[in-house]
Coordinates of C-alpha atoms in Angstrom, one line a residue:
Chain A
M1 CA 39.3 54.4 -138.6
A2 CA 42.3 54.4 -136.4
G3 CA 40.7 56.7 -134.0
T4 CA 38.0 54.2 -133.0
D5 CA 38.7 51.8 -130.2
D6 CA 40.1 48.5 -131.2
Q7 CA 36.7 46.9 -131.1
V8 CA 37.2 44.8 -134.1
P9 CA 34.6 42.0 -134.0
P10 CA 36.3 38.7 -133.0
P11 CA 37.1 36.6 -136.0
P12 CA 34.5 34.0 -137.0
S13 CA 36.7 31.1 -136.0
S14 CA 37.1 32.3 -132.4
H15 CA 34.7 29.7 -131.1
S16 CA 36.2 26.7 -132.9
L17 CA 39.6 27.9 -131.9
E18 CA 38.7 27.7 -128.3
K19 CA 37.2 24.3 -128.8
Q20 CA 40.3 23.0 -130.5
F21 CA 42.5 24.1 -127.7
E22 CA 40.2 22.6 -125.2
S23 CA 40.5 19.2 -126.9
F24 CA 44.2 19.6 -127.0
R25 CA 44.3 20.1 -123.3
V26 CA 42.3 17.0 -122.7
Q27 CA 44.5 14.9 -125.0
L28 CA 47.7 16.3 -123.5
E29 CA 46.5 15.6 -120.0
E30 CA 45.7 12.0 -121.0
S31 CA 49.2 11.5 -122.3
A32 CA 50.7 13.2 -119.2
A33 CA 48.7 10.7 -117.0
L34 CA 50.0 7.8 -119.1
R35 CA 53.5 9.1 -118.6
E36 CA 52.9 9.2 -114.8
Q37 CA 52.0 5.5 -114.9
I38 CA 55.1 4.8 -116.9
R39 CA 57.3 6.6 -114.5
A40 CA 56.0 4.8 -111.5
V41 CA 56.9 1.4 -113.2
V42 CA 60.2 2.7 -114.4
M43 CA 61.1 3.6 -110.8
E44 CA 60.4 0.0 -109.8
I45 CA 62.6 -1.2 -112.6
E46 CA 65.3 1.1 -111.5
S47 CA 65.3 -0.1 -107.9
S48 CA 65.2 -3.8 -108.9
T49 CA 68.2 -3.2 -111.1
R50 CA 70.0 -1.6 -108.2
L51 CA 69.4 -4.6 -106.1
I52 CA 70.7 -6.9 -108.8
Q53 CA 73.7 -4.7 -109.2
A54 CA 74.3 -4.6 -105.4
N55 CA 74.3 -8.4 -105.4
L56 CA 76.6 -8.8 -108.4
L57 CA 79.0 -6.4 -106.9
L58 CA 79.8 -9.1 -104.4
V59 CA 81.9 -10.8 -107.0
H60 CA 84.5 -8.1 -106.4
Q61 CA 84.8 -9.4 -102.9
S62 CA 85.4 -12.9 -104.2
R63 CA 82.2 -14.4 -103.1
P64 CA 81.5 -17.7 -104.9
I65 CA 80.0 -16.8 -108.3
P66 CA 77.1 -19.4 -108.2
E67 CA 75.9 -18.1 -104.9
V68 CA 76.0 -14.5 -106.1
I69 CA 74.2 -15.3 -109.3
E70 CA 71.6 -17.3 -107.6
K71 CA 70.6 -14.3 -105.5
A72 CA 70.7 -11.8 -108.3
K73 CA 68.6 -14.1 -110.5
E74 CA 65.7 -14.1 -108.1
K75 CA 65.2 -10.4 -108.9
I76 CA 65.0 -11.0 -112.7
N77 CA 61.4 -12.2 -112.2
D78 CA 60.6 -8.8 -110.7
L79 CA 62.0 -7.1 -113.8
K80 CA 60.0 -9.4 -116.0
K81 CA 56.8 -8.4 -114.1
F82 CA 57.6 -4.7 -114.4
Y83 CA 58.2 -4.9 -118.1
G84 CA 55.0 -6.8 -118.4
Q85 CA 53.3 -3.8 -116.7
L86 CA 55.0 -1.4 -119.0
A87 CA 53.8 -3.3 -122.1
E88 CA 50.3 -3.3 -120.6
I89 CA 50.3 0.5 -120.2
L90 CA 51.6 1.0 -123.7
R91 CA 48.9 -1.3 -125.1
E92 CA 46.6 1.6 -124.6
C93 CA 48.3 3.6 -127.3
P94 CA 49.4 1.4 -130.1
G95 CA 52.3 2.7 -132.3
Q96 CA 53.4 5.2 -129.7
Y97 CA 56.2 3.1 -128.1
Y98 CA 58.7 5.7 -129.2
R99 CA 56.8 8.6 -128.0
Y100 CA 57.5 7.5 -124.4
H101 CA 60.6 5.5 -125.1
G102 CA 62.8 8.1 -123.5
D103 CA 61.2 7.5 -120.1
W104 CA 62.6 4.0 -119.8
R105 CA 65.6 4.2 -122.1
S106 CA 68.5 4.7 -119.7
E107 CA 67.0 2.4 -117.0
T108 CA 66.7 -0.4 -119.6
Q109 CA 70.3 0.1 -120.7
A110 CA 71.3 -0.5 -117.1
V111 CA 69.1 -3.6 -116.9
V112 CA 70.8 -5.0 -120.0
S113 CA 74.3 -4.4 -118.6
Q114 CA 73.5 -6.2 -115.4
L115 CA 71.9 -9.1 -117.2
A116 CA 74.7 -9.4 -119.7
F117 CA 77.3 -9.4 -116.9
M118 CA 75.4 -12.0 -115.0
H119 CA 75.2 -14.1 -118.2
W120 CA 78.8 -13.8 -118.8
L121 CA 79.7 -14.8 -115.3
E122 CA 77.6 -17.8 -115.7
T123 CA 78.4 -19.0 -119.2
G124 CA 81.4 -17.0 -120.4
T125 CA 79.5 -15.9 -123.5
L126 CA 77.7 -12.8 -124.7
L127 CA 74.0 -12.4 -124.0
V128 CA 72.6 -11.7 -127.4
H129 CA 69.6 -9.4 -128.1
T130 CA 67.0 -12.1 -128.4
E131 CA 68.2 -13.8 -125.2
A132 CA 68.0 -10.5 -123.4
E133 CA 64.4 -10.0 -124.6
E134 CA 63.6 -13.5 -123.5
K135 CA 64.9 -13.0 -120.0
L136 CA 62.8 -9.9 -119.6
G137 CA 59.7 -11.6 -121.2
L138 CA 59.6 -9.1 -124.0
N139 CA 58.0 -9.7 -127.3
S140 CA 59.5 -7.5 -130.0
L141 CA 56.2 -7.2 -131.9
E142 CA 54.5 -5.5 -129.1
F143 CA 57.0 -4.1 -126.6
G144 CA 60.5 -5.0 -127.6
L145 CA 64.0 -4.2 -126.5
E146 CA 65.3 -1.5 -128.7
T147 CA 68.5 -2.7 -130.5
E148 CA 70.4 0.5 -129.7
D149 CA 69.5 0.2 -126.0
Y150 CA 70.7 -3.4 -126.0
L151 CA 74.0 -2.4 -127.6
T152 CA 74.5 0.5 -125.2
G153 CA 73.8 -1.8 -122.3
I154 CA 76.5 -4.1 -123.6
C155 CA 79.0 -1.2 -123.7
F156 CA 78.1 -0.5 -120.0
M157 CA 78.9 -4.0 -119.1
S158 CA 82.3 -3.8 -120.8
N159 CA 83.0 -0.8 -118.6
D160 CA 82.6 -2.9 -115.5
L161 CA 85.0 -5.7 -116.6
P162 CA 88.4 -4.0 -115.9
R163 CA 87.5 -3.6 -112.3
Y164 CA 86.4 -7.2 -112.1
V165 CA 89.7 -8.4 -113.6
V166 CA 91.8 -6.4 -111.2
N167 CA 89.9 -7.7 -108.2
R168 CA 90.0 -11.3 -109.4
V169 CA 93.8 -11.1 -109.9
T170 CA 94.2 -9.6 -106.4
A171 CA 92.2 -12.6 -105.1
G172 CA 94.6 -14.9 -106.8
D173 CA 92.6 -15.9 -109.9
Y174 CA 95.4 -15.4 -112.5
D175 CA 93.5 -17.0 -115.4
C176 CA 90.7 -14.4 -115.3
P177 CA 92.5 -11.7 -117.3
R178 CA 92.9 -13.9 -120.3
K179 CA 89.3 -15.0 -120.3
V180 CA 88.1 -11.5 -120.1
M181 CA 90.6 -10.3 -122.7
N182 CA 89.4 -12.9 -125.2
F183 CA 85.8 -12.1 -124.5
L184 CA 86.3 -8.3 -124.9
T185 CA 88.5 -8.7 -128.0
D186 CA 85.7 -10.7 -129.7
L187 CA 83.1 -8.2 -128.5
H188 CA 85.1 -5.3 -129.7
A189 CA 85.6 -6.9 -133.1
A190 CA 81.8 -7.6 -133.3
F191 CA 81.0 -4.0 -132.5
R192 CA 83.3 -2.9 -135.3
M193 CA 80.9 -4.5 -137.8
L194 CA 78.4 -1.7 -136.9
N195 CA 78.2 1.6 -138.8
L196 CA 77.5 3.8 -135.9
R197 CA 76.3 7.3 -136.1
N198 CA 77.9 10.1 -134.1
D199 CA 75.7 9.5 -131.1
F200 CA 75.7 8.3 -127.6
L201 CA 76.2 4.7 -128.6
R202 CA 79.2 5.6 -130.6
K203 CA 80.8 7.3 -127.7
K204 CA 80.1 4.4 -125.4
F205 CA 81.7 2.0 -128.0
D206 CA 84.7 4.3 -128.2
S207 CA 85.2 3.9 -124.5
M208 CA 85.3 0.1 -124.9
K209 CA 88.8 0.2 -126.3
Y210 CA 90.0 1.6 -123.0
D211 CA 88.4 -1.2 -121.1
L212 CA 90.1 -3.6 -123.4
R213 CA 93.5 -1.9 -123.0
R214 CA 93.2 -2.0 -119.2
V215 CA 92.4 -5.7 -119.3
E216 CA 95.4 -6.3 -121.6
E217 CA 97.6 -4.5 -119.2
V218 CA 96.5 -6.6 -116.4
Y219 CA 97.0 -9.7 -118.5
Y220 CA 100.5 -8.5 -119.4
D221 CA 101.4 -7.8 -115.8
V222 CA 100.3 -11.3 -114.7
K223 CA 101.9 -13.1 -117.6
I224 CA 105.3 -11.4 -117.5
R225 CA 105.6 -12.4 -113.9
G226 CA 104.8 -16.0 -114.7
L227 CA 101.8 -16.1 -112.5
I228 CA 99.7 -18.0 -114.9
S229 CA 100.1 -21.5 -113.8
G230 CA 99.8 -24.4 -116.3
G231 CA 98.5 -22.0 -119.0
D232 CA 96.0 -24.2 -120.8
Q233 CA 93.1 -24.2 -118.4
G234 CA 91.2 -21.2 -119.9
I235 CA 88.5 -21.3 -122.4
Q236 CA 91.0 -20.8 -125.1
G237 CA 94.5 -22.1 -124.6
Q238 CA 96.1 -22.1 -128.1
Q239 CA 98.1 -18.9 -128.0
S240 CA 99.8 -18.9 -124.7
Chain B
M1 CA 103.1 -8.2 -125.5
F2 CA 100.9 -9.7 -128.1
G3 CA 97.9 -8.1 -126.6
C4 CA 99.3 -4.6 -126.5
S5 CA 100.4 -4.4 -130.0
S6 CA 97.2 -5.8 -131.3
A7 CA 95.3 -3.2 -129.3
F8 CA 97.2 -0.4 -131.0
Q9 CA 96.4 -1.9 -134.3
R10 CA 92.8 -1.8 -133.4
V11 CA 93.0 1.8 -132.3
A12 CA 94.7 2.7 -135.6
F13 CA 92.0 0.9 -137.4
L14 CA 89.4 2.8 -135.6
L15 CA 90.9 6.1 -136.5
M16 CA 91.1 5.0 -140.1
A17 CA 87.7 3.5 -140.4
P18 CA 85.5 6.5 -141.0
K19 CA 87.3 7.4 -144.1
L20 CA 86.5 4.1 -145.8
K21 CA 83.3 3.6 -147.6
P22 CA 80.7 1.8 -145.5
Q23 CA 80.7 -1.3 -147.7
R24 CA 84.4 -1.7 -147.6
L25 CA 84.4 -1.1 -143.9
H26 CA 81.9 -3.8 -143.5
Q27 CA 84.1 -6.2 -145.5
I28 CA 87.1 -5.5 -143.4
A29 CA 85.2 -5.9 -140.2
E30 CA 84.0 -9.2 -141.5
T31 CA 87.3 -10.6 -142.4
G32 CA 88.6 -9.3 -139.1
A33 CA 85.9 -11.3 -137.4
E34 CA 86.6 -14.3 -139.5
Q35 CA 90.2 -14.4 -138.5
L36 CA 89.0 -14.3 -134.9
V37 CA 86.8 -17.2 -135.6
K38 CA 89.8 -19.2 -136.9
R39 CA 91.9 -18.2 -134.0
A40 CA 89.2 -19.4 -131.6
R41 CA 88.0 -22.6 -133.1
T42 CA 87.3 -24.0 -129.7
M43 CA 84.8 -21.2 -129.0
S44 CA 81.6 -22.0 -130.7
T45 CA 80.0 -18.9 -129.4
Q46 CA 82.3 -16.7 -131.5
S47 CA 80.3 -17.2 -134.7
S48 CA 77.1 -16.7 -132.9
I49 CA 78.3 -13.3 -131.7
K50 CA 79.2 -12.5 -135.3
D51 CA 75.8 -13.6 -136.6
A52 CA 74.0 -11.6 -134.0
F53 CA 76.0 -8.5 -134.7
S54 CA 75.5 -8.8 -138.4
T55 CA 71.8 -8.6 -137.7
Y56 CA 72.3 -5.5 -135.6
A57 CA 74.5 -4.0 -138.3
D58 CA 71.7 -4.5 -140.9
Y59 CA 69.2 -3.0 -138.6
L60 CA 71.3 0.0 -137.9
N61 CA 72.2 0.5 -141.6
N62 CA 68.6 0.4 -142.7
F63 CA 67.4 2.6 -140.0
N64 CA 70.1 5.2 -140.5
E65 CA 69.3 5.3 -144.2
K66 CA 65.7 5.8 -143.5
R67 CA 66.5 8.6 -141.1
E68 CA 68.6 10.3 -143.8
R69 CA 65.7 10.2 -146.2
V70 CA 63.3 11.6 -143.6
V71 CA 65.7 14.4 -142.7
K72 CA 66.0 15.3 -146.4
A73 CA 62.3 15.4 -146.9
S74 CA 62.0 17.5 -143.8
R75 CA 64.5 20.0 -145.1
D76 CA 62.7 20.3 -148.4
I77 CA 59.5 20.9 -146.6
T78 CA 61.1 23.6 -144.5
M79 CA 62.6 25.3 -147.5
N80 CA 59.5 25.3 -149.6
S81 CA 57.2 26.3 -146.7
K82 CA 59.5 29.3 -146.1
K83 CA 58.9 30.3 -149.7
V84 CA 55.2 30.2 -149.1
I85 CA 55.6 32.5 -146.1
F86 CA 57.6 34.9 -148.1
Q87 CA 55.0 34.8 -150.8
V88 CA 52.3 35.7 -148.3
H89 CA 54.3 38.6 -147.0
R90 CA 54.3 40.1 -150.5
L91 CA 50.6 40.8 -149.9
S92 CA 49.5 44.4 -150.0
K93 CA 46.2 46.2 -150.4
D94 CA 45.6 45.6 -154.0
N95 CA 47.2 42.3 -154.9
K96 CA 45.7 40.2 -152.2
E97 CA 44.0 37.7 -154.4
E98 CA 46.7 36.9 -156.8
V99 CA 49.4 36.7 -154.0
L100 CA 47.3 34.3 -151.9
E101 CA 46.4 32.2 -154.9
K102 CA 50.0 31.6 -155.7
A103 CA 50.7 30.9 -152.0
G104 CA 47.9 28.3 -151.9
K105 CA 49.3 26.6 -155.0
D106 CA 52.8 26.5 -153.6
L107 CA 51.5 25.0 -150.4
E108 CA 49.7 22.3 -152.3
A109 CA 53.0 21.5 -154.1
V110 CA 54.7 21.1 -150.8
R111 CA 52.2 18.5 -149.8
E112 CA 52.2 16.6 -153.0
Q113 CA 56.0 16.6 -153.6
H114 CA 57.4 16.3 -150.1
F115 CA 54.8 15.2 -147.6
S116 CA 54.1 12.1 -149.7
R117 CA 57.8 11.2 -149.3
L118 CA 57.5 11.5 -145.5
M119 CA 54.4 9.4 -145.4
K120 CA 56.1 6.4 -147.0
E121 CA 58.8 6.5 -144.4
L122 CA 56.8 7.0 -141.3
Q123 CA 54.6 3.9 -141.1
G124 CA 53.9 2.3 -137.8
T125 CA 56.2 3.0 -134.9
D126 CA 58.6 5.0 -137.0
F127 CA 56.2 8.0 -136.8
W128 CA 57.2 8.6 -133.2
K129 CA 60.7 7.1 -133.5
L130 CA 61.8 9.6 -136.2
R131 CA 59.9 12.5 -134.9
R132 CA 63.1 14.5 -134.2
A133 CA 64.1 14.0 -137.9
Y134 CA 60.9 15.4 -139.4
S135 CA 59.6 17.7 -136.8
P136 CA 61.3 20.9 -138.0
G137 CA 59.8 20.5 -141.5
V138 CA 56.4 19.8 -140.2
Q139 CA 56.5 22.8 -137.9
E140 CA 57.5 25.0 -140.7
Y141 CA 54.7 23.7 -142.8
V142 CA 52.1 24.3 -140.1
E143 CA 53.4 27.8 -139.8
A144 CA 53.1 28.4 -143.5
A145 CA 49.6 26.8 -143.7
T146 CA 48.2 28.7 -140.8
F147 CA 49.7 32.0 -142.0
Y148 CA 48.3 31.6 -145.4
K149 CA 44.9 30.7 -144.1
F150 CA 44.8 33.5 -141.6
C151 CA 45.5 36.1 -144.4
L152 CA 42.8 34.4 -146.5
S153 CA 40.0 34.1 -144.0
G154 CA 41.1 35.6 -140.7
A155 CA 40.7 32.3 -139.0
L156 CA 43.0 29.7 -137.5
V157 CA 43.2 26.4 -139.4
T158 CA 42.7 23.6 -136.9
L159 CA 44.9 20.6 -136.8
D160 CA 42.0 18.5 -138.1
E161 CA 41.7 20.7 -141.1
I162 CA 45.4 20.5 -141.9
N163 CA 45.3 16.7 -141.5
E164 CA 42.4 16.6 -143.8
T165 CA 44.3 18.3 -146.6
L166 CA 47.0 15.6 -146.1
L167 CA 44.5 12.7 -146.7
P168 CA 44.3 12.9 -150.5
L169 CA 48.0 12.1 -150.6
N170 CA 47.4 8.7 -149.2
D171 CA 48.1 5.5 -150.9
P172 CA 45.3 3.2 -149.8
S173 CA 47.9 0.6 -148.8
L174 CA 49.6 3.0 -146.3
E175 CA 48.5 4.5 -143.0
P176 CA 47.6 8.1 -143.5
L177 CA 50.2 10.6 -142.3
Q178 CA 48.7 12.9 -139.6
I179 CA 50.5 15.7 -138.0
N180 CA 50.7 15.3 -134.2
I181 CA 49.5 17.9 -131.7
L182 CA 53.0 18.8 -130.5
D183 CA 54.3 19.7 -133.9
Y184 CA 51.1 21.7 -134.6
L185 CA 51.5 23.7 -131.4
L186 CA 55.2 24.3 -132.1
G187 CA 54.4 25.5 -135.6
L188 CA 51.7 27.8 -134.2
A189 CA 54.0 29.4 -131.8
D190 CA 56.3 30.4 -134.7
L191 CA 53.3 31.7 -136.6
T192 CA 53.0 34.7 -134.4
G193 CA 56.5 36.0 -135.4
E194 CA 55.3 36.1 -139.0
L195 CA 52.0 37.8 -138.0
M196 CA 53.9 40.4 -136.1
R197 CA 55.9 41.3 -139.2
M198 CA 52.7 41.3 -141.2
A199 CA 50.9 43.6 -138.7
I200 CA 53.7 46.1 -138.8
G201 CA 53.7 46.0 -142.6
R202 CA 50.0 46.4 -142.8
I203 CA 50.1 49.4 -140.4
S204 CA 52.6 51.1 -142.6
D205 CA 50.4 50.4 -145.5
G206 CA 47.5 52.0 -143.8
E207 CA 45.5 48.8 -143.2
I208 CA 44.9 49.5 -139.6
E209 CA 41.9 47.3 -139.2
F210 CA 43.8 44.3 -140.5
A211 CA 46.6 45.0 -138.0
Q212 CA 44.1 45.1 -135.2
R213 CA 42.6 41.9 -136.3
I214 CA 46.0 40.3 -136.2
C215 CA 46.5 41.7 -132.8
Q216 CA 43.4 40.1 -131.4
F217 CA 44.2 36.8 -133.1
V218 CA 47.7 36.7 -131.7
R219 CA 46.5 37.5 -128.2
Q220 CA 44.1 34.7 -128.4
I221 CA 46.7 32.3 -129.5
H222 CA 49.0 33.4 -126.7
R223 CA 46.3 32.9 -124.1
E224 CA 45.5 29.4 -125.4
L225 CA 49.1 28.3 -125.7
M226 CA 49.9 29.5 -122.3
L227 CA 47.3 27.0 -120.9
V228 CA 48.5 24.1 -123.1
V229 CA 52.3 24.5 -122.9
P230 CA 52.9 23.0 -119.4
K231 CA 51.2 19.9 -120.4
M232 CA 53.3 19.2 -123.5
D233 CA 55.7 16.2 -123.7
D234 CA 58.9 18.1 -123.7
S235 CA 57.9 21.7 -122.9
Y236 CA 61.4 23.1 -122.8
D237 CA 61.4 24.2 -126.5
M238 CA 57.9 25.5 -126.2
K239 CA 58.5 27.6 -123.1
S240 CA 61.2 29.7 -124.8
K241 CA 58.9 30.0 -127.9
L242 CA 56.1 31.2 -125.7
E243 CA 58.3 34.0 -124.4
V244 CA 59.2 35.1 -127.9
L245 CA 55.6 34.9 -128.7
L246 CA 54.6 37.3 -125.9
Q247 CA 57.2 39.8 -127.2
S248 CA 55.6 39.6 -130.6
V249 CA 52.2 40.3 -129.1
I250 CA 53.6 43.3 -127.2
K251 CA 55.2 44.7 -130.4
I252 CA 51.9 44.5 -132.3
E253 CA 50.1 46.1 -129.3
N254 CA 52.6 48.9 -129.2
A255 CA 52.2 49.5 -132.9
C256 CA 48.4 49.5 -132.6
F257 CA 48.8 51.9 -129.6
S258 CA 50.8 54.4 -131.6
V259 CA 48.3 54.4 -134.3
H260 CA 45.5 54.8 -131.8
V261 CA 47.1 57.7 -130.0
R262 CA 48.6 59.6 -132.8
G263 CA 46.9 57.9 -135.7
S264 CA 44.5 60.7 -136.6
E265 CA 47.4 62.9 -137.4
Y266 CA 48.5 60.6 -140.2
I267 CA 45.2 59.6 -141.7
P268 CA 45.4 61.8 -144.7
M269 CA 48.8 60.5 -145.5
L270 CA 47.9 56.9 -144.9
G271 CA 44.8 57.4 -147.0
D272 CA 46.6 58.1 -150.2
N273 CA 49.2 55.8 -151.8
A274 CA 52.2 57.9 -150.8
P275 CA 55.3 55.8 -150.2
T276 CA 55.9 57.6 -146.9
S277 CA 54.9 55.3 -144.1
F278 CA 53.7 55.7 -140.7
L279 CA 56.8 54.2 -139.2
L280 CA 59.4 55.7 -141.5
G281 CA 58.4 59.2 -142.5
G282 CA 55.4 60.0 -140.4
A283 CA 57.1 61.3 -137.3
D284 CA 58.2 64.6 -138.8
V285 CA 54.8 65.5 -140.2
E286 CA 52.8 67.9 -138.1

């Protein structure tokens, strides 16, 4: 028995086995093609976000805020268009949003952080999840903004605030630290309502307290030198 | 000054927080936020932030609980599928039927007791969202099911066949749970390790033909997977599995080679039921 060549007849399933793998190849190729399409759109989103960011960075050079925001806002329509395209692509495979989610995840977090910063500059308030979805023309039933992506984006925005405060003070805006400090304090308190897992979002949230501390230091420096004139001109004047 | 000390309090609070029970933590966070509301009466947006974040908190709590349940179900599936694999390994020349019968029943129990739990949790988009949480269990199940079936019939169970066995579990109000291609392929890659063990065991038991059948089967799987792997979503895992797989194929081939070259010398021994095996005692026999 062992002396014969290993000419054991192929198992009966051999044909169906080949067939199955052939259909796997077709299906996987389809999903790879879909992914290509997604990537192309995500690259557009990425570059639009960069343009917005480049625009918003002018606030550090004390350009007038309305002018800066006006320019950045024009680009939001592009983002809206690209997210519309993504939703269109994903419509081909209902229920599989999260299969491909990783492909636009970090780009979307960056989008949220820019939108939220812009919104804060404009209104002094936090851009909430539903507002962010609205700005991007997203509909949470079909193609929504994942809550965790939104929250991560907000943490990214907080990371940018200390630099903003420092530069505003250098430019002579001594009331800015208090405004930012109050905003960040509220935001930090709100984040503490969340039971976070030990994941990326948790890490980002943990870094928020350093942003807050930095802003508090700047506020302290300004206040102790009596640079805050008049005091009660901020959003919130009770405690000074 | 005020700002600094309050920041330290907050840091201290953060360090303390994980030790508290979630519910209590929630309460504290809430009262903290309420105080802030009082302090900032002029800011109407304060409460809207709080409202918004309590929605996020609910969402995160619910979702994390769901994830926990899925992870638990996945672990149970892994554990029980492993038992099926061990059961199939108990197979030898003369107990084939009864061993495989029990394995088949155990496999069915895995489906009924644990897959049904997964199905309830993985409706709609959660199927892909929670894939990381359940994938290990499903892979192990695929490994067990294909291993069992190969020993029973010598054929590979297709994904469609596996998914068909999951259909009877379905509650008509729910979407059926169907294993995805990726988990099936990952499970299949692991199958070859078990088959390698089986082949070596069969050779030492004298069932050379069975071992050769395994050898052919595993080669075929390797060839097919090689073509499919580069196209998979995240092929990193799979690439390392494919390398291990090739090692298994080579081990089986070497064992078959040894039997082929020197096998005739051992036939009389392998023929009877002596405990000496080809691998252990055989080498000394002239």
